[in-house]
Coordinates of N, CA and C in Angstrom, one line a residue:
M2 N 0.8 -1.2 0.0 CA 0.0 0.0 0.0 C 0.9 1.2 0.0
P3 N 0.7 2.2 -1.0 CA 1.6 3.4 -1.0 C 1.3 4.3 0.2
E4 N 2.2 4.4 1.1 CA 2.1 5.4 2.1 C 3.4 6.3 2.1
G5 N 3.6 7.1 3.1 CA 4.7 8.1 3.0 C 6.1 7.5 2.7
D6 N 6.3 6.3 3.2 CA 7.6 5.7 3.0 C 7.8 5.2 1.5
T7 N 6.7 4.7 1.0 CA 6.7 4.3 -0.4 C 6.9 5.5 -1.3
V8 N 6.2 6.6 -1.1 CA 6.3 7.8 -1.9 C 7.8 8.3 -1.8
F9 N 8.3 8.3 -0.6 CA 9.7 8.8 -0.4 C 10.7 8.0 -1.3
R10 N 10.6 6.7 -1.3 CA 11.5 5.8 -2.1 C 11.2 6.1 -3.6
T11 N 10.0 6.2 -3.9 CA 9.6 6.5 -5.3 C 10.3 7.8 -5.8
A12 N 10.1 8.9 -5.0 CA 10.7 10.1 -5.4 C 12.2 10.0 -5.5
R13 N 12.9 9.3 -4.6 CA 14.3 9.2 -4.6 C 14.7 8.4 -5.9
R14 N 14.0 7.4 -6.3 CA 14.3 6.6 -7.5 C 14.2 7.5 -8.7
L15 N 13.1 8.3 -8.8 CA 12.8 9.1 -9.9 C 13.9 10.3 -10.0
H16 N 14.3 10.8 -8.8 CA 15.3 11.9 -8.8 C 16.6 11.3 -9.3
E17 N 17.0 10.2 -8.9 CA 18.3 9.6 -9.3 C 18.3 9.3 -10.8
A18 N 17.1 9.0 -11.4 CA 17.1 8.6 -12.8 C 17.0 9.8 -13.7
L19 N 16.3 10.9 -13.2 CA 16.0 12.0 -14.1 C 16.6 13.4 -13.8
A20 N 17.0 13.6 -12.6 CA 17.4 15.0 -12.2 C 18.7 15.4 -13.0
G21 N 18.7 16.6 -13.4 CA 19.8 17.2 -14.2 C 19.8 16.9 -15.6
H22 N 18.8 16.2 -16.1 CA 18.8 15.8 -17.6 C 17.6 16.5 -18.3
E23 N 17.8 16.7 -19.6 CA 16.9 17.3 -20.4 C 15.7 16.3 -20.8
V24 N 14.5 16.8 -20.8 CA 13.4 16.0 -21.2 C 13.3 15.8 -22.7
T25 N 13.3 14.6 -23.1 CA 13.2 14.3 -24.6 C 11.8 13.7 -24.9
R26 N 11.0 13.3 -23.9 CA 9.7 12.8 -24.2 C 8.8 13.3 -23.0
F27 N 7.7 13.8 -23.3 CA 6.7 14.3 -22.3 C 5.3 14.1 -22.7
D28 N 4.6 13.3 -22.0 CA 3.3 12.9 -22.4 C 2.4 12.7 -21.2
L29 N 1.4 13.6 -21.1 CA 0.4 13.4 -20.0 C -0.9 13.0 -20.6
R30 N -1.3 11.8 -20.2 CA -2.5 11.2 -20.8 C -3.8 11.5 -19.9
V31 N -4.0 12.7 -19.6 CA -5.2 13.2 -18.9 C -5.7 14.4 -19.7
P32 N -7.0 14.5 -19.7 CA -7.6 15.5 -20.6 C -7.1 17.0 -20.3
A33 N -7.0 17.3 -19.1 CA -6.7 18.7 -18.7 C -5.3 19.1 -19.2
H34 N -4.4 18.2 -19.4 CA -3.0 18.5 -19.8 C -2.5 17.7 -20.9
A35 N -3.4 17.2 -21.8 CA -3.0 16.3 -22.9 C -2.1 17.1 -23.9
N36 N -2.2 18.4 -24.0 CA -1.4 19.1 -24.9 C -0.1 19.7 -24.3
A37 N 0.1 19.5 -23.1 CA 1.3 20.0 -22.4 C 2.6 19.4 -23.0
D38 N 3.6 20.2 -23.2 CA 4.9 19.7 -23.7 C 6.0 20.4 -23.1
L39 N 6.8 19.6 -22.3 CA 8.0 20.2 -21.6 C 9.3 19.6 -22.2
T40 N 9.2 19.1 -23.4 CA 10.5 18.6 -24.0 C 11.4 19.8 -24.1
G41 N 12.7 19.5 -23.9 CA 13.7 20.5 -24.0 C 14.0 21.2 -22.6
E42 N 13.1 21.0 -21.7 CA 13.3 21.5 -20.3 C 14.1 20.6 -19.5
T43 N 14.7 21.0 -18.4 CA 15.5 20.2 -17.5 C 14.8 19.8 -16.3
V44 N 14.9 18.5 -15.9 CA 14.4 18.0 -14.7 C 15.2 18.5 -13.5
H45 N 14.7 19.4 -12.7 CA 15.5 19.9 -11.6 C 15.5 19.0 -10.4
G46 N 14.4 18.2 -10.2 CA 14.4 17.3 -9.1 C 13.0 16.7 -8.9
V47 N 13.0 15.7 -8.1 CA 11.7 15.0 -7.7 C 11.7 14.9 -6.2
V48 N 10.7 15.5 -5.5 CA 10.6 15.5 -4.1 C 9.2 14.9 -3.6
P49 N 9.2 14.3 -2.5 CA 7.9 13.9 -1.9 C 7.4 14.9 -1.0
R50 N 6.1 15.0 -0.9 CA 5.4 15.9 0.1 C 4.3 15.1 0.7
G51 N 4.5 14.5 1.9 CA 3.5 13.6 2.4 C 3.4 12.4 1.5
K52 N 2.1 12.2 0.9 CA 1.9 11.1 0.0 C 1.8 11.6 -1.5
H53 N 2.3 12.8 -1.7 CA 2.3 13.5 -3.0 C 3.7 13.5 -3.6
L54 N 3.8 13.4 -4.9 CA 5.0 13.5 -5.6 C 5.1 14.8 -6.5
L55 N 6.2 15.5 -6.4 CA 6.4 16.7 -7.1 C 7.6 16.6 -8.0
M56 N 7.4 16.5 -9.3 CA 8.5 16.5 -10.2 C 8.7 17.8 -10.8
R57 N 9.8 18.5 -10.6 CA 10.0 19.9 -11.0 C 10.8 19.9 -12.3
I58 N 10.2 20.4 -13.3 CA 10.7 20.4 -14.7 C 10.7 21.9 -15.2
G59 N 11.8 22.4 -15.5 CA 11.8 23.8 -16.0 C 11.2 24.7 -14.9
E60 N 10.2 25.5 -15.3 CA 9.5 26.3 -14.4 C 8.2 25.7 -13.9
Y61 N 8.0 24.4 -14.2 CA 6.7 23.7 -13.9 C 7.0 22.6 -12.9
T62 N 5.9 22.2 -12.3 CA 5.9 21.0 -11.4 C 4.8 20.0 -11.9
L63 N 5.2 18.8 -12.1 CA 4.2 17.7 -12.4 C 3.9 17.1 -11.1
H64 N 2.6 17.2 -10.7 CA 2.2 16.7 -9.4 C 1.4 15.4 -9.6
S65 N 1.6 14.4 -8.8 CA 0.9 13.1 -8.9 C 0.7 12.5 -7.5
H66 N -0.2 11.6 -7.4 CA -0.5 10.9 -6.1 C -0.7 9.4 -6.5
L67 N -0.2 8.5 -5.7 CA -0.2 7.1 -6.0 C -1.6 6.5 -5.7
K68 N -2.3 7.1 -4.7 CA -3.6 6.5 -4.2 C -3.3 5.0 -3.9
M69 N -4.2 4.1 -4.3 CA -4.1 2.7 -3.9 C -3.2 1.9 -4.9
E70 N -3.4 2.2 -6.2 CA -2.8 1.3 -7.2 C -1.7 2.0 -8.0
G71 N -1.5 3.3 -7.8 CA -0.5 4.0 -8.6 C 0.9 3.6 -8.4
R72 N 1.8 3.8 -9.4 CA 3.2 3.4 -9.3 C 3.9 4.2 -10.4
W73 N 5.1 4.6 -10.1 CA 6.0 5.2 -11.1 C 7.1 4.1 -11.3
L74 N 7.4 3.7 -12.6 CA 8.4 2.8 -12.9 C 9.4 3.5 -13.8
V75 N 10.7 3.1 -13.7 CA 11.8 3.7 -14.5 C 12.3 2.6 -15.4
F76 N 12.5 3.0 -16.7 CA 12.9 2.0 -17.7 C 14.2 2.6 -18.4
R77 N 15.0 1.7 -18.8 CA 16.2 2.1 -19.7 C 15.7 2.3 -21.1
P78 N 16.4 3.1 -21.9 CA 16.0 3.4 -23.2 C 15.7 2.1 -24.0
G79 N 14.6 1.9 -24.6 CA 14.3 0.7 -25.4 C 13.7 -0.4 -24.5
E80 N 13.8 -0.3 -23.2 CA 13.3 -1.4 -22.4 C 11.8 -1.6 -22.5
R81 N 11.3 -2.8 -22.5 CA 9.9 -3.0 -22.5 C 9.2 -2.7 -21.2
W82 N 8.1 -2.0 -21.3 CA 7.4 -1.6 -20.0 C 6.8 -2.9 -19.3
R83 N 6.9 -2.8 -18.0 CA 6.4 -4.0 -17.2 C 4.9 -3.9 -16.8
S84 N 4.3 -2.9 -17.3 CA 2.8 -2.7 -17.0 C 2.2 -2.3 -18.4
P85 N 0.9 -2.6 -18.5 CA 0.2 -2.3 -19.8 C 0.2 -0.8 -20.1
A86 N 0.4 -0.5 -21.4 CA 0.5 0.9 -21.8 C -0.8 1.7 -21.6
F87 N -1.9 1.0 -21.6 CA -3.2 1.7 -21.4 C -3.3 2.2 -20.0
Q88 N -2.5 1.7 -19.1 CA -2.5 2.2 -17.7 C -1.6 3.4 -17.5
A89 N -0.8 3.8 -18.5 CA 0.1 4.9 -18.3 C -0.6 6.2 -18.4
R90 N -0.4 7.1 -17.4 CA -1.0 8.4 -17.4 C 0.0 9.5 -17.5
A91 N 1.3 9.2 -17.3 CA 2.3 10.3 -17.4 C 3.6 9.6 -17.9
I92 N 4.3 10.2 -18.8 CA 5.6 9.7 -19.3 C 6.5 10.9 -19.4
V93 N 7.7 10.7 -18.7 CA 8.7 11.7 -18.7 C 10.0 11.0 -19.1
G94 N 10.6 11.3 -20.2 CA 11.8 10.6 -20.7 C 13.0 11.5 -20.9
T95 N 14.2 10.9 -20.7 CA 15.4 11.6 -21.0 C 16.2 10.6 -21.9
V96 N 17.4 11.0 -22.3 CA 18.3 10.1 -23.1 C 18.7 8.9 -22.3
R97 N 18.7 9.0 -20.9 CA 19.2 7.8 -20.1 C 18.1 7.0 -19.4
A98 N 16.9 7.6 -19.3 CA 15.8 6.8 -18.6 C 14.5 7.4 -19.0
T99 N 13.5 6.5 -18.9 CA 12.1 7.0 -19.0 C 11.3 6.6 -17.8
A100 N 10.6 7.6 -17.2 CA 9.7 7.3 -16.1 C 8.3 7.3 -16.5
V101 N 7.6 6.3 -16.1 CA 6.2 6.1 -16.5 C 5.3 6.0 -15.3
G102 N 4.3 6.8 -15.1 CA 3.4 6.7 -14.0 C 2.1 5.9 -14.4
F103 N 2.0 4.8 -13.9 CA 0.9 3.9 -14.2 C -0.2 4.0 -13.1
E104 N -1.4 4.2 -13.6 CA -2.6 4.3 -12.7 C -2.4 5.3 -11.6
I105 N -1.6 6.4 -11.8 CA -1.5 7.4 -10.8 C -2.7 8.3 -10.8
A106 N -2.9 9.0 -9.8 CA -4.1 9.9 -9.6 C -3.6 11.4 -9.4
M107 N -4.6 12.3 -9.5 CA -4.3 13.7 -9.2 C -3.2 14.2 -10.1
V108 N -3.2 13.9 -11.4 CA -2.1 14.4 -12.3 C -2.4 15.8 -12.6
D109 N -1.5 16.7 -12.1 CA -1.6 18.1 -12.3 C -0.3 18.7 -12.8
L110 N -0.4 19.8 -13.6 CA 0.8 20.5 -14.0 C 0.6 22.0 -13.7
V111 N 1.5 22.5 -12.8 CA 1.4 23.9 -12.4 C 2.7 24.5 -12.4
R112 N 2.8 25.8 -12.4 CA 4.1 26.5 -12.2 C 4.6 26.1 -10.8
T113 N 5.9 25.9 -10.7 CA 6.5 25.5 -9.4 C 6.2 26.6 -8.4
A114 N 6.1 27.8 -8.8 CA 5.8 28.9 -7.8 C 4.4 28.7 -7.2
D115 N 3.6 27.9 -7.9 CA 2.2 27.8 -7.4 C 2.0 26.4 -6.8
E116 N 3.0 25.7 -6.4 CA 2.9 24.4 -5.8 C 1.9 24.4 -4.6
A117 N 2.0 25.5 -3.8 CA 1.2 25.5 -2.6 C -0.3 25.3 -2.9
E118 N -0.7 25.6 -4.1 CA -2.2 25.5 -4.4 C -2.5 24.0 -4.3
L119 N -1.6 23.1 -4.5 CA -1.8 21.7 -4.5 C -1.5 21.0 -3.2
V120 N -0.4 21.4 -2.5 CA 0.0 20.7 -1.3 C 0.2 21.7 -0.1
G121 N -0.2 22.9 -0.2 CA -0.1 23.8 0.9 C -1.0 23.5 2.1
H122 N -2.0 22.8 1.9 CA -2.9 22.4 3.0 C -2.3 21.3 3.9
L123 N -1.3 20.7 3.5 CA -0.8 19.5 4.2 C -0.1 20.0 5.5
G124 N -0.2 19.1 6.5 CA 0.4 19.4 7.8 C 1.9 19.0 7.8
P125 N 2.5 19.0 8.9 CA 4.0 18.7 9.0 C 4.2 17.3 8.4
D126 N 5.3 17.2 7.5 CA 5.6 16.0 6.8 C 6.5 15.1 7.6
L127 N 6.1 13.9 7.9 CA 6.8 13.0 8.7 C 8.2 12.7 8.2
L128 N 8.4 12.8 6.9 CA 9.7 12.5 6.2 C 10.2 13.7 5.5
G129 N 9.7 14.9 5.8 CA 10.1 16.1 5.1 C 11.0 17.0 6.0
P130 N 11.7 17.9 5.4 CA 12.5 18.9 6.1 C 11.7 19.8 7.0
D131 N 10.3 19.9 6.8 CA 9.5 20.7 7.6 C 8.9 20.0 8.8
W132 N 9.4 18.8 9.1 CA 8.7 18.0 10.2 C 8.8 18.8 11.5
D133 N 7.7 19.0 12.1 CA 7.5 19.7 13.3 C 6.7 18.9 14.3
P134 N 7.3 18.1 15.2 CA 6.5 17.3 16.0 C 5.6 18.0 17.0
V135 N 6.0 19.2 17.4 CA 5.2 20.0 18.3 C 3.9 20.4 17.6
E136 N 4.0 21.0 16.4 CA 2.8 21.4 15.7 C 2.0 20.2 15.3
A137 N 2.6 19.1 14.9 CA 1.8 17.9 14.6 C 1.0 17.4 15.8
G138 N 1.7 17.4 17.0 CA 1.0 17.0 18.2 C -0.1 17.9 18.5
R139 N 0.1 19.2 18.3 CA -1.0 20.2 18.6 C -2.2 20.0 17.8
R140 N -2.0 19.7 16.5 CA -3.1 19.5 15.5 C -3.9 18.3 15.9
V141 N -3.2 17.2 16.2 CA -3.9 15.9 16.5 C -4.6 16.1 17.8
A142 N -4.0 16.7 18.8 CA -4.7 16.8 20.1 C -5.8 17.8 20.1
S143 N -6.0 18.6 19.1 CA -7.1 19.5 19.0 C -8.2 19.0 18.1
D144 N -8.1 17.8 17.6 CA -9.1 17.2 16.7 C -10.1 16.4 17.5
P145 N -11.4 16.7 17.4 CA -12.4 16.0 18.2 C -12.8 14.7 17.7
R146 N -12.4 14.3 16.5 CA -12.8 13.1 15.9 C -12.0 11.9 16.5
P147 N -12.4 10.7 16.2 CA -11.6 9.5 16.6 C -10.2 9.6 16.2
V148 N -9.3 9.2 17.1 CA -7.9 9.4 16.9 C -7.4 8.7 15.6
H149 N -8.0 7.6 15.2 CA -7.7 7.0 14.0 C -7.9 7.9 12.8
V150 N -9.1 8.6 12.8 CA -9.4 9.5 11.8 C -8.5 10.7 11.8
A151 N -8.1 11.2 13.0 CA -7.3 12.4 13.1 C -5.9 12.2 12.6
I152 N -5.3 11.0 12.8 CA -3.9 10.8 12.3 C -3.9 10.5 10.8
L153 N -5.0 10.1 10.3 CA -5.1 9.9 8.8 C -5.3 11.2 8.0
D154 N -5.8 12.2 8.7 CA -6.0 13.5 8.1 C -4.7 14.2 7.8
Q155 N -4.4 14.3 6.5 CA -3.1 14.8 6.0 C -2.9 16.3 6.4
R156 N -4.0 16.9 6.8 CA -3.8 18.3 7.3 C -3.3 18.4 8.7
N157 N -3.3 17.2 9.4 CA -2.7 17.2 10.8 C -1.3 16.8 10.7
L158 N -1.0 15.7 10.0 CA 0.4 15.3 9.7 C 0.4 14.5 8.5
A159 N 1.4 14.7 7.6 CA 1.4 14.2 6.3 C 2.2 13.0 6.2
G160 N 1.7 11.9 5.6 CA 2.5 10.7 5.3 C 1.9 9.4 5.7
L161 N 1.0 9.5 6.7 CA 0.5 8.2 7.2 C -0.7 7.7 6.4
G162 N -0.8 6.4 6.2 CA -1.9 5.7 5.6 C -2.5 4.8 6.6
N163 N -3.5 4.0 6.2 CA -4.3 3.2 7.1 C -3.4 2.1 7.8
E164 N -2.5 1.5 7.1 CA -1.7 0.5 7.8 C -0.9 1.1 8.9
Y165 N -0.3 2.2 8.7 CA 0.5 2.9 9.7 C -0.4 3.3 10.9
A166 N -1.6 3.8 10.6 CA -2.5 4.2 11.6 C -2.9 3.1 12.6
N167 N -3.2 1.9 12.0 CA -3.6 0.8 12.8 C -2.4 0.3 13.7
E168 N -1.2 0.2 13.1 CA -0.1 -0.3 13.8 C 0.4 0.7 14.9
L169 N 0.4 2.0 14.5 CA 0.8 3.0 15.4 C -0.1 3.1 16.7
L170 N -1.4 3.0 16.5 CA -2.3 3.0 17.7 C -2.1 1.8 18.6
F171 N -1.8 0.7 18.0 CA -1.6 -0.5 18.8 C -0.3 -0.3 19.6
V172 N 0.8 0.1 19.0 CA 2.0 0.3 19.7 C 1.9 1.3 20.8
R173 N 1.1 2.3 20.6 CA 0.9 3.3 21.7 C -0.2 2.9 22.7
G174 N -0.9 1.8 22.4 CA -1.9 1.4 23.3 C -3.2 2.2 23.4
I175 N -3.5 2.8 22.2 CA -4.6 3.8 22.2 C -5.8 3.2 21.4
L176 N -7.0 3.2 22.0 CA -8.2 2.7 21.3 C -8.5 3.6 20.1
P177 N -8.6 3.0 18.9 CA -8.8 3.8 17.7 C -10.0 4.8 17.7
M178 N -11.1 4.4 18.5 CA -12.3 5.2 18.5 C -12.2 6.4 19.5
R179 N -11.2 6.4 20.3 CA -11.1 7.5 21.3 C -10.9 8.8 20.6
P180 N -11.7 9.8 21.0 CA -11.5 11.2 20.5 C -10.1 11.7 20.7
A181 N -9.5 12.2 19.6 CA -8.1 12.6 19.7 C -7.9 13.7 20.7
N182 N -8.9 14.6 20.9 CA -8.7 15.7 21.8 C -8.9 15.3 23.3
E183 N -9.1 14.0 23.5 CA -9.0 13.5 24.9 C -7.6 13.1 25.3
L184 N -6.7 13.1 24.3 CA -5.3 12.7 24.6 C -4.7 14.0 25.3
D185 N -3.9 13.7 26.4 CA -3.2 14.8 27.0 C -2.0 15.2 26.1
A186 N -1.3 16.2 26.4 CA -0.2 16.7 25.6 C 0.9 15.6 25.5
S187 N 1.2 14.9 26.6 CA 2.2 13.9 26.6 C 1.9 12.8 25.7
A188 N 0.6 12.3 25.7 CA 0.2 11.2 24.9 C 0.2 11.6 23.4
A189 N -0.2 12.8 23.1 CA -0.2 13.3 21.7 C 1.3 13.4 21.2
A190 N 2.1 13.9 22.1 CA 3.6 14.0 21.7 C 4.2 12.7 21.5
G191 N 3.8 11.7 22.3 CA 4.3 10.3 22.2 C 3.8 9.7 20.9
L192 N 2.6 10.0 20.6 CA 2.0 9.4 19.4 C 2.7 9.9 18.1
V193 N 2.9 11.2 18.0 CA 3.6 11.7 16.7 C 5.0 11.3 16.7
D194 N 5.7 11.2 17.9 CA 7.1 10.8 17.9 C 7.2 9.4 17.5
T195 N 6.4 8.5 17.9 CA 6.4 7.1 17.5 C 6.1 7.0 16.0
A196 N 5.2 7.8 15.5 CA 4.8 7.8 14.1 C 6.1 8.2 13.2
A197 N 6.8 9.2 13.7 CA 8.0 9.6 12.9 C 9.1 8.5 13.0
R198 N 9.3 7.9 14.1 CA 10.3 6.8 14.3 C 9.9 5.6 13.5
M199 N 8.6 5.3 13.4 CA 8.1 4.1 12.7 C 8.3 4.2 11.2
I200 N 7.9 5.4 10.7 CA 8.0 5.5 9.2 C 9.4 5.7 8.8
R201 N 10.2 6.3 9.6 CA 11.6 6.5 9.2 C 12.4 5.1 9.3
A202 N 12.0 4.3 10.2 CA 12.6 2.9 10.2 C 12.3 2.1 9.0
N203 N 11.1 2.4 8.4 CA 10.7 1.7 7.2 C 11.1 2.4 5.9
R204 N 11.5 3.6 6.0 CA 11.8 4.5 4.8 C 12.7 3.8 3.8
D205 N 13.8 3.1 4.3 CA 14.8 2.6 3.3 C 14.7 1.1 3.2
R206 N 13.6 0.5 3.7 CA 13.4 -1.0 3.6 C 12.6 -1.3 2.4
S207 N 13.0 -2.4 1.8 CA 12.2 -2.9 0.6 C 10.9 -3.5 1.1
G208 N 10.9 -4.1 2.3 CA 9.7 -4.7 2.9 C 9.4 -4.1 4.2
R209 N 8.2 -3.5 4.3 CA 7.8 -2.8 5.5 C 7.5 -3.8 6.7
T210 N 8.0 -3.4 7.9 CA 7.7 -4.2 9.1 C 7.5 -3.3 10.3
F211 N 6.6 -3.7 11.1 CA 6.3 -2.9 12.3 C 6.7 -3.7 13.6
T212 N 6.9 -5.0 13.5 CA 7.3 -5.8 14.6 C 8.8 -6.0 14.7
G213 N 9.5 -5.7 13.6 CA 10.9 -5.9 13.5 C 11.2 -7.3 12.9
D214 N 10.2 -8.1 12.6 CA 10.3 -9.4 12.0 C 9.9 -9.2 10.5
T215 N 10.7 -9.6 9.6 CA 10.4 -9.4 8.2 C 9.9 -10.6 7.5
R216 N 9.7 -11.7 8.2 CA 9.1 -12.9 7.6 C 7.6 -12.7 7.2
P217 N 7.2 -13.3 6.1 CA 5.8 -13.2 5.7 C 4.8 -13.5 6.8
G218 N 3.9 -12.7 7.0 CA 2.9 -12.9 8.0 C 3.3 -12.5 9.4
Q219 N 4.5 -12.0 9.6 CA 5.0 -11.6 10.9 C 5.2 -10.1 11.0
Q220 N 5.0 -9.3 10.0 CA 5.4 -7.9 10.0 C 4.5 -7.0 10.7
T221 N 3.2 -7.4 11.0 CA 2.3 -6.5 11.6 C 1.8 -7.0 13.0
W222 N 1.4 -6.0 13.8 CA 0.8 -6.4 15.1 C -0.7 -6.7 15.0
V223 N -1.4 -5.8 14.3 CA -2.9 -5.9 14.2 C -3.4 -5.9 12.8
Y224 N -2.8 -5.2 11.9 CA -3.3 -4.9 10.6 C -3.6 -6.2 9.8
R225 N -4.8 -6.3 9.4 CA -5.3 -7.5 8.7 C -5.1 -8.8 9.5
R226 N -5.2 -8.7 10.8 CA -5.1 -9.9 11.6 C -6.4 -10.2 12.5
E227 N -7.5 -9.8 11.9 CA -8.8 -10.0 12.7 C -9.0 -11.4 13.0
R228 N -9.4 -11.6 14.3 CA -9.7 -12.9 14.9 C -8.4 -13.7 15.2
K229 N -7.3 -13.2 14.8 CA -6.0 -13.9 15.2 C -5.6 -13.4 16.6
P230 N -4.8 -14.2 17.3 CA -4.4 -13.8 18.7 C -3.5 -12.6 18.7
C231 N -3.7 -11.7 19.6 CA -2.8 -10.6 19.7 C -1.4 -11.1 20.1
R232 N -0.4 -10.6 19.5 CA 1.0 -11.0 19.7 C 1.5 -10.7 21.1
R233 N 0.8 -9.8 21.8 CA 1.2 -9.5 23.2 C 0.4 -10.3 24.2
C234 N -1.0 -10.3 24.1 CA -1.8 -10.9 25.1 C -2.6 -12.1 24.7
G235 N -2.7 -12.4 23.4 CA -3.4 -13.5 23.0 C -4.9 -13.3 22.7
T236 N -5.4 -12.1 23.0 CA -6.8 -11.8 22.8 C -7.1 -11.7 21.2
P237 N -8.2 -12.2 20.7 CA -8.4 -12.1 19.3 C -8.5 -10.6 18.9
I238 N -7.9 -10.3 17.8 CA -7.9 -9.0 17.2 C -9.3 -8.7 16.6
R239 N -9.8 -7.5 16.8 CA -11.1 -7.1 16.3 C -10.9 -6.2 15.1
R240 N -12.0 -6.1 14.4 CA -12.1 -5.3 13.1 C -13.4 -4.6 13.0
T241 N -13.3 -3.4 12.5 CA -14.5 -2.6 12.2 C -14.2 -1.7 11.1
E242 N -15.1 -0.8 10.7 CA -14.9 0.2 9.7 C -15.5 1.5 10.1
F243 N -14.7 2.6 10.0 CA -15.2 3.9 10.2 C -14.3 4.9 9.6
G244 N -14.7 6.2 9.4 CA -13.9 7.2 8.8 C -14.5 8.6 9.0
A245 N -13.9 9.6 8.4 CA -14.4 10.9 8.5 C -15.7 11.1 7.9
T246 N -16.0 10.3 6.8 CA -17.3 10.4 6.1 C -17.6 8.9 5.7
D247 N -18.8 8.7 5.2 CA -19.2 7.4 4.7 C -18.4 6.9 3.6
T248 N -17.9 7.9 2.8 CA -17.1 7.5 1.6 C -15.6 7.4 1.8
S249 N -15.2 7.7 3.1 CA -13.8 7.6 3.4 C -13.5 6.7 4.5
E250 N -14.4 5.7 4.7 CA -14.2 4.7 5.7 C -13.0 3.8 5.5
R251 N -12.3 3.5 6.6 CA -11.2 2.6 6.5 C -11.4 1.4 7.4
I252 N -10.7 0.3 7.1 CA -10.8 -0.9 8.0 C -9.9 -0.6 9.2
V253 N -10.4 -0.8 10.4 CA -9.7 -0.6 11.6 C -9.6 -1.9 12.4
F254 N -8.3 -2.1 12.8 CA -8.0 -3.3 13.6 C -7.5 -2.9 15.0
W255 N -7.9 -3.6 16.0 CA -7.3 -3.3 17.3 C -7.5 -4.5 18.3
C256 N -6.7 -4.4 19.4 CA -6.8 -5.4 20.4 C -7.5 -4.8 21.6
P257 N -8.7 -5.4 22.0 CA -9.5 -4.8 23.0 C -8.9 -4.8 24.4
V258 N -7.8 -5.5 24.6 CA -7.1 -5.5 25.9 C -5.9 -4.6 25.9
C259 N -5.1 -4.6 24.8 CA -3.9 -3.8 24.8 C -4.1 -2.3 24.5
Q260 N -5.3 -2.0 23.9 CA -5.6 -0.7 23.5 C -6.9 -0.2 24.3
T261 N -6.7 0.8 25.1 CA -7.7 1.3 26.0 C -8.0 2.7 25.8

């Protein structure tokens, strides 16, 4: 599942492949930007912002989001694509590499000076240079919604997805349904500090783990483990669904003994 760590690695891979080189192929297969052409411009860099990708080319930024199925793949000149061409929504090529965004979402092209129009609403970025744990803790602790919803809101802190939210709340022993504004300052600070340490520990791993065990089926504490025994107390893990709205519900897993 693409979360902040996946986006960070994707941005790094794209930056290493494209940065400093002139664009020789540029193709956006979305109606709003189908006629855009940045060939001849230089790729200045690719950076992550929460779960968003910003590819800076010339005076413009190509913005994309991976959502659930999106992926950027890099190919050598002449190499056969490893995904169907009909899934390609953005193509940026240079003489040394071609980057193709398959099934990516939110494909936008704006002047780099206007990037804030697309990502300025995001909260402190867990993997970014602007990470501010004090501000992130303040935002979470002032949110009256269930804490699981609060930490998924990218306006509070940027980079967490549902897998992280479930695992983080288990590690901190917090019931997902508890209103975030019921957390005291110490609990909120501990929550965002653990979130930062957790996602940074996974940032450079090819396989994500929350338990420290990388073996298949052993990487998570509660995520996708409904009815299985809690790894700490043996109580069956429970599952439900809720979210900020009916259309943004997420699957929530928790241990009724370890999380109170």
